[in-house]
Amino acid sequence: LCAREVMKTIAESVHQLLKDQIIEMGIVDFFVVQEHSIKGVNGSEFTFVGLRTLSIQNVKSYEGINICWVEEAHTVSKRSWGILIPTIRTPDSEIWVSFNPELDTDDTYTRFVLRSPPDAWVQRVTWKDNPYFPGVLEKERLHLKATDEEEYDHVWEGNPRSSVPGAIYSKEVRAMIQQGRFKDVPYDPRLPVDTIWDLGWNDQTAVIFAQRISSEVRIIDYEEESFLRYDEWARILKEKPYSYGQHWLPHDGGHKTQGGQGISARDQLKVFLKIRPKLIKQPPSIEYPITQARAMFPRVYMNSETCHVLMECLKRFQRAVPVTTQEPGRPMKTPYRHGADAFGGLAMIVDKIETVGSRAPTRAVEHQVLDAGMGM
């Protein structure tokens, strides 16, 4: 089975590559190359699939596979691995995974390199391992090494990036990781926990849990989810062991919405949390929260155990680049935008978060959560 995360047509598979190798190796009499498969005269067969289209139902047709080759595996999602791996289970079956690392937090890199299974064979291969490495590529390699050391480290030395190309917070994220500020950051019961929200419904609502001690900003927890009512969010907050300070909503959290039956998010949360959330002022421009976030980054310590999804959002927060101009524009609207927007909201109010000695924290949601049945 030859697989990749997305395969809309057979042309996007390794079908042509295998066909070319069959010809080059002079074994055309052994294989019959068909439009969607390649069959051997001994009964062997190559089939091709896009993993994103797999489900628990249709994956059963691949249970007889003894070798599965996943190419460009850096894009394969956790969901896809969760469906594929249990399927390849015939005696002595193998999964071959080939990829160029992208991010150091990608599921494939974490699963097979950082936490490789005990029976896995892992081999790193770079230009140094190519005995036929041509001179023209040597010139390209040396030029990139002289002009962009970070890109060279990824392209030629095979090291994963700390953020996607063009990420808005690329330098800041890299500095946080290198300086050891993405680590175990425990909850300090002496300090109140403020929550900073980015609101959604069909897409994610994102909530950052932060504390501040002097100038340090400690992000101790993060949650994001879709299709949750505010009473359900209140239950999530109540189940955590934190003493809360303030809850901060974006400026539109005070707007009455049809989904909320004419009641704003702020007023709904007031009912469920027994504390009226504060509203973050509307920023003067779309760039303002980004500027504030960049200024805050050197002060930030983030819990690597509970905030890995938030870190992924910051690594993948990037601008749209129109084909016509090739000039970076507004931040892209992707699933990673919500966590990044909440981070920008935190930057706008960070110095309003109370610190040691300013006020004793309170259990803001220890009151019974009302079952008022108000949705968004």
C-alpha positions as a Markdown table, in Angstrom:
| # | Residue | x | y | z |
|---|---|---|---|---|
| 1 | Leu | 0.0 | 0.0 | 0.0 |
| 2 | Cys | 1.4 | 3.3 | -1.1 |
| 3 | Ala | -0.1 | 6.1 | 1.0 |
| 4 | Arg | 0.0 | 9.8 | 1.6 |
| 5 | Glu | -2.2 | 12.2 | 3.6 |
| 6 | Val | -3.9 | 13.7 | 0.5 |
| 7 | Met | -4.2 | 12.1 | -2.9 |
| 8 | Lys | -6.9 | 13.6 | -5.1 |
| 9 | Thr | -5.7 | 11.8 | -8.2 |
| 10 | Ile | -3.3 | 8.9 | -9.0 |
| 11 | Ala | -0.9 | 11.6 | -10.5 |
| 12 | Glu | -0.3 | 12.8 | -6.9 |
| 13 | Ser | 0.9 | 9.3 | -5.8 |
| 14 | Val | 4.2 | 7.5 | -6.3 |
| 15 | His | 2.7 | 5.5 | -9.1 |
| 16 | Gln | 4.8 | 7.3 | -11.8 |
| 17 | Leu | 7.9 | 7.0 | -9.7 |
| 18 | Leu | 7.5 | 3.2 | -9.3 |
| 19 | Lys | 6.7 | 2.9 | -13.0 |
| 20 | Asp | 10.0 | 4.7 | -13.9 |
| 21 | Gln | 12.0 | 2.5 | -11.6 |
| 22 | Ile | 10.5 | -0.6 | -13.1 |
| 23 | Ile | 11.7 | 0.5 | -16.5 |
| 24 | Glu | 15.1 | 1.7 | -15.3 |
| 25 | Met | 15.7 | -1.6 | -13.4 |
| 26 | Gly | 14.8 | -3.7 | -16.5 |
| 27 | Ile | 12.0 | -5.6 | -14.8 |
| 28 | Val | 9.1 | -4.7 | -17.0 |
| 29 | Asp | 8.4 | -8.3 | -17.7 |
| 30 | Phe | 7.7 | -8.9 | -14.0 |
| 31 | Phe | 5.1 | -6.1 | -13.5 |
| 32 | Val | 1.9 | -5.0 | -15.2 |
| 33 | Val | 1.4 | -1.3 | -14.8 |
| 34 | Gln | -2.2 | -0.4 | -14.7 |
| 35 | Glu | -3.9 | 3.0 | -14.4 |
| 36 | His | -4.5 | 2.7 | -10.7 |
| 37 | Ser | -2.3 | -0.2 | -9.5 |
| 38 | Ile | 0.8 | -2.1 | -10.4 |
| 39 | Lys | 0.6 | -5.9 | -10.3 |
| 40 | Gly | 3.4 | -8.5 | -10.2 |
| 41 | Val | 3.3 | -11.8 | -12.0 |
| 42 | Asn | 3.8 | -13.6 | -8.6 |
| 43 | Gly | 0.5 | -12.1 | -7.2 |
| 44 | Ser | 2.1 | -9.0 | -5.6 |
| 45 | Glu | 0.3 | -5.7 | -6.0 |
| 46 | Phe | 0.9 | -2.0 | -5.4 |
| 47 | Thr | -2.2 | 0.0 | -4.5 |
| 48 | Phe | -2.5 | 3.7 | -3.7 |
| 49 | Val | -4.6 | 5.7 | -1.2 |
| 50 | Gly | -5.0 | 9.1 | 0.4 |
| 51 | Leu | -5.1 | 8.6 | 4.1 |
| 52 | Arg | -7.4 | 11.6 | 4.7 |
| 53 | Thr | -10.2 | 9.8 | 3.0 |
| 54 | Leu | -9.9 | 6.7 | 5.2 |
| 55 | Ser | -12.5 | 5.8 | 7.8 |
| 56 | Ile | -13.0 | 3.0 | 10.2 |
| 57 | Gln | -15.4 | 1.5 | 7.7 |
| 58 | Asn | -13.4 | 1.5 | 4.4 |
| 59 | Val | -10.0 | 0.8 | 6.0 |
| 60 | Lys | -10.9 | -2.9 | 6.4 |
| 61 | Ser | -10.2 | -3.4 | 2.7 |
| 62 | Tyr | -6.5 | -2.9 | 3.4 |
| 63 | Glu | -6.1 | -5.4 | 6.3 |
| 64 | Gly | -4.2 | -7.9 | 4.1 |
| 65 | Ile | -1.4 | -5.4 | 3.4 |
| 66 | Asn | 2.1 | -6.6 | 4.5 |
| 67 | Ile | 4.0 | -3.5 | 3.6 |
| 68 | Cys | 2.7 | 0.1 | 3.7 |
| 69 | Trp | 4.9 | 2.9 | 2.4 |
| 70 | Val | 3.8 | 6.4 | 3.6 |
| 71 | Glu | 5.5 | 9.1 | 1.5 |
| 72 | Glu | 5.7 | 12.8 | 2.4 |
| 73 | Ala | 4.6 | 11.7 | 5.8 |
| 74 | His | 5.3 | 15.0 | 7.6 |
| 75 | Thr | 1.8 | 16.0 | 6.6 |
| 76 | Val | 0.0 | 12.9 | 8.0 |
| 77 | Ser | -2.3 | 13.8 | 10.8 |
| 78 | Lys | -2.7 | 12.1 | 14.2 |
| 79 | Arg | -6.2 | 11.0 | 13.1 |
| 80 | Ser | -4.8 | 9.3 | 10.0 |
| 81 | Trp | -2.1 | 7.4 | 11.9 |
| 82 | Gly | -4.7 | 6.4 | 14.4 |
| 83 | Ile | -6.7 | 4.7 | 11.7 |
| 84 | Leu | -3.8 | 3.3 | 9.6 |
| 85 | Ile | -1.4 | 1.8 | 12.2 |
| 86 | Pro | -3.9 | -0.7 | 13.7 |
| 87 | Thr | -4.9 | -1.8 | 10.2 |
| 88 | Ile | -1.4 | -3.0 | 9.1 |
| 89 | Arg | -1.3 | -6.1 | 11.3 |
| 90 | Thr | -0.6 | -9.2 | 9.3 |
| 91 | Pro | 2.4 | -11.3 | 10.6 |
| 92 | Asp | 5.7 | -9.6 | 10.0 |
| 93 | Ser | 4.0 | -6.5 | 8.3 |
| 94 | Glu | 5.9 | -3.3 | 8.1 |
| 95 | Ile | 5.2 | 0.4 | 7.8 |
| 96 | Trp | 7.8 | 2.4 | 5.9 |
| 97 | Val | 7.7 | 6.2 | 6.6 |
| 98 | Ser | 9.7 | 8.7 | 4.4 |
| 99 | Phe | 9.5 | 12.4 | 4.9 |
| 100 | Asn | 11.4 | 15.7 | 5.1 |
| 101 | Pro | 10.8 | 17.0 | 8.6 |
| 102 | Glu | 8.7 | 20.2 | 8.7 |
| 103 | Leu | 7.9 | 21.3 | 12.3 |
| 104 | Asp | 9.5 | 19.7 | 15.4 |
| 105 | Thr | 5.9 | 19.3 | 16.8 |
| 106 | Asp | 4.4 | 17.5 | 13.8 |
| 107 | Asp | 2.8 | 14.2 | 14.8 |
| 108 | Thr | 4.9 | 12.2 | 12.4 |
| 109 | Tyr | 8.2 | 13.6 | 13.7 |
| 110 | Thr | 7.2 | 13.2 | 17.3 |
| 111 | Arg | 5.7 | 9.7 | 16.8 |
| 112 | Phe | 8.6 | 8.1 | 14.8 |
| 113 | Val | 11.7 | 10.2 | 15.6 |
| 114 | Leu | 11.4 | 11.7 | 19.1 |
| 115 | Arg | 9.3 | 8.8 | 20.5 |
| 116 | Ser | 10.1 | 6.0 | 18.0 |
| 117 | Pro | 8.6 | 2.6 | 18.8 |
| 118 | Pro | 10.9 | 0.0 | 20.2 |
| 119 | Asp | 11.0 | -2.1 | 17.1 |
| 120 | Ala | 11.5 | 0.9 | 14.7 |
| 121 | Trp | 14.5 | 1.5 | 12.5 |
| 122 | Val | 15.1 | 5.3 | 12.1 |
| 123 | Gln | 17.7 | 6.6 | 9.7 |
| 124 | Arg | 18.5 | 10.3 | 9.0 |
| 125 | Val | 19.6 | 10.9 | 5.4 |
| 126 | Thr | 21.0 | 14.2 | 4.1 |
| 127 | Trp | 23.1 | 15.3 | 1.1 |
| 128 | Lys | 26.2 | 13.9 | 2.7 |
| 129 | Asp | 24.8 | 10.4 | 2.1 |
| 130 | Asn | 24.4 | 10.8 | -1.6 |
| 131 | Pro | 27.4 | 9.4 | -3.4 |
| 132 | Tyr | 26.2 | 10.9 | -6.7 |
| 133 | Phe | 25.6 | 14.4 | -5.3 |
| 134 | Pro | 26.1 | 16.7 | -8.3 |
| 135 | Gly | 28.2 | 19.8 | -8.5 |
| 136 | Val | 25.3 | 22.1 | -9.4 |
| 137 | Leu | 23.5 | 21.2 | -6.1 |
| 138 | Glu | 26.7 | 21.8 | -4.2 |
| 139 | Lys | 26.7 | 25.4 | -5.5 |
| 140 | Glu | 23.1 | 25.8 | -4.3 |
| 141 | Arg | 23.9 | 24.3 | -1.0 |
| 142 | Leu | 26.9 | 26.6 | -0.3 |
| 143 | His | 24.9 | 29.7 | -1.5 |
| 144 | Leu | 22.0 | 29.0 | 0.9 |
| 145 | Lys | 24.4 | 28.3 | 3.8 |
| 146 | Ala | 26.0 | 31.7 | 3.2 |
| 147 | Thr | 22.8 | 33.6 | 2.9 |
| 148 | Asp | 20.2 | 31.9 | 5.2 |
| 149 | Glu | 21.7 | 29.7 | 7.9 |
| 150 | Glu | 18.3 | 28.8 | 9.4 |
| 151 | Glu | 16.8 | 27.7 | 6.0 |
| 152 | Tyr | 20.0 | 25.9 | 5.2 |
| 153 | Asp | 19.7 | 23.9 | 8.4 |
| 154 | His | 16.3 | 22.7 | 7.4 |
| 155 | Val | 16.7 | 22.2 | 3.7 |
| 156 | Trp | 20.2 | 20.6 | 3.6 |
| 157 | Glu | 20.8 | 19.2 | 7.1 |
| 158 | Gly | 17.3 | 17.8 | 7.6 |
| 159 | Asn | 16.5 | 19.5 | 10.9 |
| 160 | Pro | 12.9 | 20.4 | 11.6 |
| 161 | Arg | 11.8 | 24.0 | 11.7 |
| 162 | Ser | 10.6 | 25.7 | 14.8 |
| 163 | Ser | 7.8 | 27.4 | 12.9 |
| 164 | Val | 6.3 | 27.4 | 9.4 |
| 165 | Pro | 8.0 | 29.5 | 6.7 |
| 166 | Gly | 6.7 | 33.1 | 7.0 |
| 167 | Ala | 5.3 | 32.6 | 10.5 |
| 168 | Ile | 4.5 | 35.9 | 12.1 |
| 169 | Tyr | 6.1 | 34.9 | 15.4 |
| 170 | Ser | 8.9 | 32.7 | 14.0 |
| 171 | Lys | 11.8 | 34.5 | 15.7 |
| 172 | Glu | 9.9 | 34.9 | 19.0 |
| 173 | Val | 8.9 | 31.2 | 19.1 |
| 174 | Arg | 12.5 | 30.1 | 18.3 |
| 175 | Ala | 13.9 | 32.3 | 21.1 |
| 176 | Met | 11.4 | 30.9 | 23.6 |
| 177 | Ile | 12.3 | 27.3 | 22.8 |
| 178 | Gln | 16.1 | 28.0 | 22.7 |
| 179 | Gln | 15.9 | 29.9 | 26.0 |
| 180 | Gly | 14.0 | 27.1 | 27.7 |
| 181 | Arg | 10.8 | 29.1 | 28.4 |
| 182 | Phe | 8.6 | 26.4 | 26.9 |
| 183 | Lys | 8.8 | 23.9 | 29.7 |
| 184 | Asp | 6.9 | 22.7 | 32.8 |
| 185 | Val | 5.2 | 25.8 | 34.3 |
| 186 | Pro | 3.1 | 24.8 | 37.3 |
| 187 | Tyr | 0.1 | 26.6 | 38.7 |
| 188 | Asp | 1.1 | 28.9 | 41.6 |
| 189 | Pro | -1.8 | 29.0 | 44.1 |
| 190 | Arg | -0.6 | 32.3 | 45.5 |
| 191 | Leu | -1.6 | 34.0 | 42.2 |
| 192 | Pro | -5.0 | 34.5 | 40.5 |
| 193 | Val | -5.5 | 32.9 | 37.1 |
| 194 | Asp | -6.9 | 35.2 | 34.4 |
| 195 | Thr | -8.5 | 33.7 | 31.3 |
| 196 | Ile | -8.3 | 35.3 | 27.9 |
| 197 | Trp | -10.8 | 34.3 | 25.3 |
| 198 | Asp | -11.2 | 34.3 | 21.5 |
| 199 | Leu | -14.8 | 33.5 | 20.8 |
| 200 | Gly | -16.1 | 31.0 | 18.2 |
| 201 | Trp | -18.8 | 28.5 | 17.5 |
| 202 | Asn | -18.4 | 26.6 | 14.2 |
| 203 | Asp | -14.7 | 27.3 | 14.6 |
| 204 | Gln | -12.8 | 27.2 | 17.9 |
| 205 | Thr | -13.3 | 29.1 | 21.0 |
| 206 | Ala | -9.8 | 29.5 | 22.5 |
| 207 | Val | -9.1 | 30.1 | 26.2 |
| 208 | Ile | -5.6 | 31.0 | 27.6 |
| 209 | Phe | -5.1 | 30.6 | 31.4 |
| 210 | Ala | -2.4 | 33.0 | 32.6 |
| 211 | Gln | -0.7 | 34.2 | 35.8 |
| 212 | Arg | 1.7 | 37.1 | 36.3 |
| 213 | Ile | 4.5 | 37.4 | 38.9 |
| 214 | Ser | 6.3 | 40.7 | 38.6 |
| 215 | Ser | 7.2 | 41.1 | 34.9 |
| 216 | Glu | 6.9 | 37.3 | 34.2 |
| 217 | Val | 3.9 | 36.1 | 32.2 |
| 218 | Arg | 3.1 | 32.4 | 32.9 |
| 219 | Ile | 0.7 | 30.6 | 30.6 |
| 220 | Ile | -0.2 | 27.6 | 32.6 |
| 221 | Asp | -3.0 | 26.1 | 30.6 |
| 222 | Tyr | -4.9 | 26.3 | 27.3 |
| 223 | Glu | -8.2 | 25.0 | 26.0 |
| 224 | Glu | -9.9 | 25.2 | 22.6 |
| 225 | Glu | -13.1 | 23.6 | 21.3 |
| 226 | Ser | -15.9 | 24.1 | 18.9 |
| 227 | Phe | -19.7 | 23.9 | 19.5 |
| 228 | Leu | -19.6 | 24.3 | 23.2 |
| 229 | Arg | -22.2 | 26.4 | 25.0 |
| 230 | Tyr | -21.1 | 28.9 | 27.7 |
| 231 | Asp | -22.5 | 26.7 | 30.5 |
| 232 | Glu | -20.3 | 23.9 | 29.2 |
| 233 | Trp | -17.3 | 26.2 | 29.1 |
| 234 | Ala | -18.1 | 27.2 | 32.7 |
| 235 | Arg | -18.0 | 23.6 | 33.7 |
| 236 | Ile | -14.6 | 23.2 | 32.1 |
| 237 | Leu | -13.3 | 26.1 | 34.1 |
| 238 | Lys | -14.9 | 24.9 | 37.3 |
| 239 | Glu | -13.2 | 21.5 | 37.0 |
| 240 | Lys | -9.8 | 23.0 | 37.0 |
| 241 | Pro | -8.0 | 23.6 | 40.4 |
| 242 | Tyr | -7.5 | 27.4 | 39.8 |
| 243 | Ser | -8.5 | 30.5 | 41.7 |
| 244 | Tyr | -9.6 | 32.9 | 39.1 |
| 245 | Gly | -9.0 | 36.6 | 38.8 |
| 246 | Gln | -10.6 | 38.1 | 35.7 |
| 247 | His | -12.1 | 36.7 | 32.5 |
| 248 | Trp | -11.2 | 38.7 | 29.4 |
| 249 | Leu | -13.3 | 38.6 | 26.2 |
| 250 | Pro | -12.6 | 40.3 | 22.9 |
| 251 | His | -14.4 | 43.6 | 22.3 |
| 252 | Asp | -17.3 | 41.9 | 20.4 |
| 253 | Gly | -18.0 | 39.7 | 23.4 |
| 254 | Gly | -20.5 | 42.4 | 24.5 |
| 255 | His | -22.5 | 42.2 | 21.3 |
| 256 | Lys | -25.9 | 40.6 | 21.4 |
| 257 | Thr | -26.1 | 37.7 | 19.1 |
| 258 | Gln | -28.9 | 35.7 | 17.4 |
| 259 | Gly | -27.2 | 32.4 | 18.5 |
| 260 | Gly | -27.3 | 33.7 | 22.1 |
| 261 | Gln | -31.0 | 34.4 | 21.9 |
| 262 | Gly | -30.2 | 38.1 | 22.0 |
| 263 | Ile | -27.9 | 37.8 | 24.9 |
| 264 | Ser | -24.2 | 38.6 | 24.6 |
| 265 | Ala | -21.4 | 36.2 | 25.4 |
| 266 | Arg | -20.4 | 38.5 | 28.3 |
| 267 | Asp | -23.8 | 38.4 | 29.9 |
| 268 | Gln | -24.1 | 34.6 | 29.4 |
| 269 | Leu | -20.8 | 34.0 | 31.1 |
| 270 | Lys | -21.8 | 36.4 | 33.9 |
| 271 | Val | -24.6 | 34.0 | 34.7 |
| 272 | Phe | -22.5 | 30.9 | 34.6 |
| 273 | Leu | -19.3 | 32.2 | 36.2 |
| 274 | Lys | -20.8 | 34.5 | 38.7 |
| 275 | Ile | -18.2 | 37.1 | 37.6 |
| 276 | Arg | -18.9 | 39.6 | 34.8 |
| 277 | Pro | -16.1 | 39.2 | 32.3 |
| 278 | Lys | -14.2 | 42.3 | 31.2 |
| 279 | Leu | -13.9 | 43.3 | 27.6 |
| 280 | Ile | -10.6 | 44.0 | 25.8 |
| 281 | Lys | -10.8 | 47.3 | 24.0 |
| 282 | Gln | -11.1 | 47.0 | 20.2 |
| 283 | Pro | -7.5 | 47.4 | 18.9 |
| 284 | Pro | -6.8 | 50.5 | 16.8 |
| 285 | Ser | -5.5 | 48.2 | 13.9 |
| 286 | Ile | -5.2 | 44.5 | 13.1 |
| 287 | Glu | -1.4 | 44.9 | 13.6 |
| 288 | Tyr | -1.7 | 46.3 | 17.1 |
| 289 | Pro | -2.2 | 42.9 | 19.0 |
| 290 | Ile | 0.7 | 41.5 | 17.0 |
| 291 | Thr | 3.0 | 44.3 | 18.0 |
| 292 | Gln | 2.0 | 44.0 | 21.6 |
| 293 | Ala | 2.5 | 40.2 | 21.5 |
| 294 | Arg | 6.0 | 40.6 | 20.1 |
| 295 | Ala | 6.8 | 43.0 | 22.9 |
| 296 | Met | 5.4 | 40.5 | 25.5 |
| 297 | Phe | 7.2 | 37.4 | 24.2 |
| 298 | Pro | 10.5 | 37.8 | 26.1 |
| 299 | Arg | 8.4 | 37.8 | 29.3 |
| 300 | Val | 6.4 | 34.6 | 28.5 |
| 301 | Tyr | 6.9 | 31.2 | 30.1 |
| 302 | Met | 4.6 | 28.5 | 28.7 |
| 303 | Asn | 3.6 | 25.1 | 30.1 |
| 304 | Ser | 4.8 | 22.5 | 27.5 |
| 305 | Glu | 2.5 | 19.8 | 28.9 |
| 306 | Thr | -0.8 | 21.7 | 28.7 |
| 307 | Cys | -0.1 | 24.4 | 26.0 |
| 308 | His | 1.3 | 22.4 | 23.1 |
| 309 | Val | -1.7 | 23.2 | 21.0 |
| 310 | Leu | -1.3 | 26.9 | 21.7 |
| 311 | Met | 2.4 | 26.7 | 20.7 |
| 312 | Glu | 1.3 | 25.0 | 17.5 |
| 313 | Cys | -1.0 | 28.0 | 16.8 |
| 314 | Leu | 1.8 | 30.4 | 17.3 |
| 315 | Lys | 4.2 | 28.4 | 15.1 |
| 316 | Arg | 1.6 | 28.3 | 12.3 |
| 317 | Phe | 0.2 | 31.9 | 12.6 |
| 318 | Gln | 1.1 | 33.4 | 9.2 |
| 319 | Arg | 0.1 | 36.0 | 6.7 |
| 320 | Ala | -1.7 | 35.6 | 3.4 |
| 321 | Val | 0.5 | 36.2 | 0.4 |
| 322 | Pro | -1.5 | 37.1 | -2.7 |
| 323 | Val | -0.3 | 35.4 | -5.9 |
| 324 | Thr | -0.5 | 38.7 | -7.8 |
| 325 | Thr | 1.7 | 40.8 | -5.5 |
| 326 | Gln | 3.7 | 38.2 | -3.5 |
| 327 | Glu | 3.6 | 40.7 | -0.6 |
| 328 | Pro | 2.6 | 39.5 | 2.9 |
| 329 | Gly | -0.9 | 40.8 | 3.8 |
| 330 | Arg | -3.3 | 40.3 | 6.6 |
| 331 | Pro | -3.0 | 37.2 | 9.0 |
| 332 | Met | -4.6 | 34.1 | 7.4 |
| 333 | Lys | -7.9 | 32.8 | 8.7 |
| 334 | Thr | -6.9 | 29.2 | 9.6 |
| 335 | Pro | -7.7 | 26.9 | 12.5 |
| 336 | Tyr | -4.5 | 28.2 | 14.2 |
| 337 | Arg | -5.7 | 31.8 | 14.1 |
| 338 | His | -7.9 | 31.5 | 17.3 |
| 339 | Gly | -5.1 | 30.6 | 19.7 |
| 340 | Ala | -2.9 | 33.3 | 18.2 |
| 341 | Asp | -5.7 | 35.9 | 18.5 |
| 342 | Ala | -6.2 | 35.0 | 22.2 |
| 343 | Phe | -2.4 | 35.4 | 22.7 |
| 344 | Gly | -2.7 | 38.8 | 21.1 |
| 345 | Gly | -5.5 | 39.7 | 23.5 |
| 346 | Leu | -3.4 | 38.6 | 26.4 |
| 347 | Ala | -0.7 | 40.9 | 25.3 |
| 348 | Met | -3.1 | 43.8 | 25.3 |
| 349 | Ile | -4.2 | 43.4 | 28.9 |
| 350 | Val | -1.1 | 41.6 | 30.4 |
| 351 | Asp | -0.2 | 44.3 | 32.8 |
| 352 | Lys | -3.7 | 44.4 | 34.2 |
| 353 | Ile | -3.4 | 40.8 | 35.5 |
| 354 | Glu | -2.9 | 41.0 | 39.3 |
| 355 | Thr | 0.3 | 39.7 | 40.8 |
| 356 | Val | 1.5 | 38.6 | 44.2 |
| 357 | Gly | 0.2 | 40.8 | 47.0 |
| 358 | Ser | -2.2 | 42.9 | 45.0 |
| 359 | Arg | -5.3 | 40.9 | 46.0 |
| 360 | Ala | -6.1 | 37.5 | 47.3 |
| 361 | Pro | -7.5 | 35.2 | 44.6 |
| 362 | Thr | -11.0 | 33.8 | 44.7 |
| 363 | Arg | -12.6 | 30.6 | 43.5 |
| 364 | Ala | -14.6 | 32.4 | 40.8 |
| 365 | Val | -16.6 | 29.4 | 39.6 |
| 366 | Glu | -17.1 | 27.4 | 42.8 |
| 367 | His | -20.8 | 28.5 | 42.7 |
| 368 | Gln | -23.2 | 26.0 | 41.2 |
| 369 | Val | -23.3 | 26.3 | 37.4 |
| 370 | Leu | -26.8 | 27.2 | 36.4 |
| 371 | Asp | -28.5 | 25.0 | 33.8 |
| 372 | Ala | -30.1 | 27.9 | 32.0 |
| 373 | Gly | -30.0 | 26.3 | 28.6 |
| 374 | Met | -28.7 | 29.4 | 26.9 |
| 375 | Gly | -26.8 | 28.5 | 23.7 |
| 376 | Met | -24.8 | 30.7 | 21.4 |
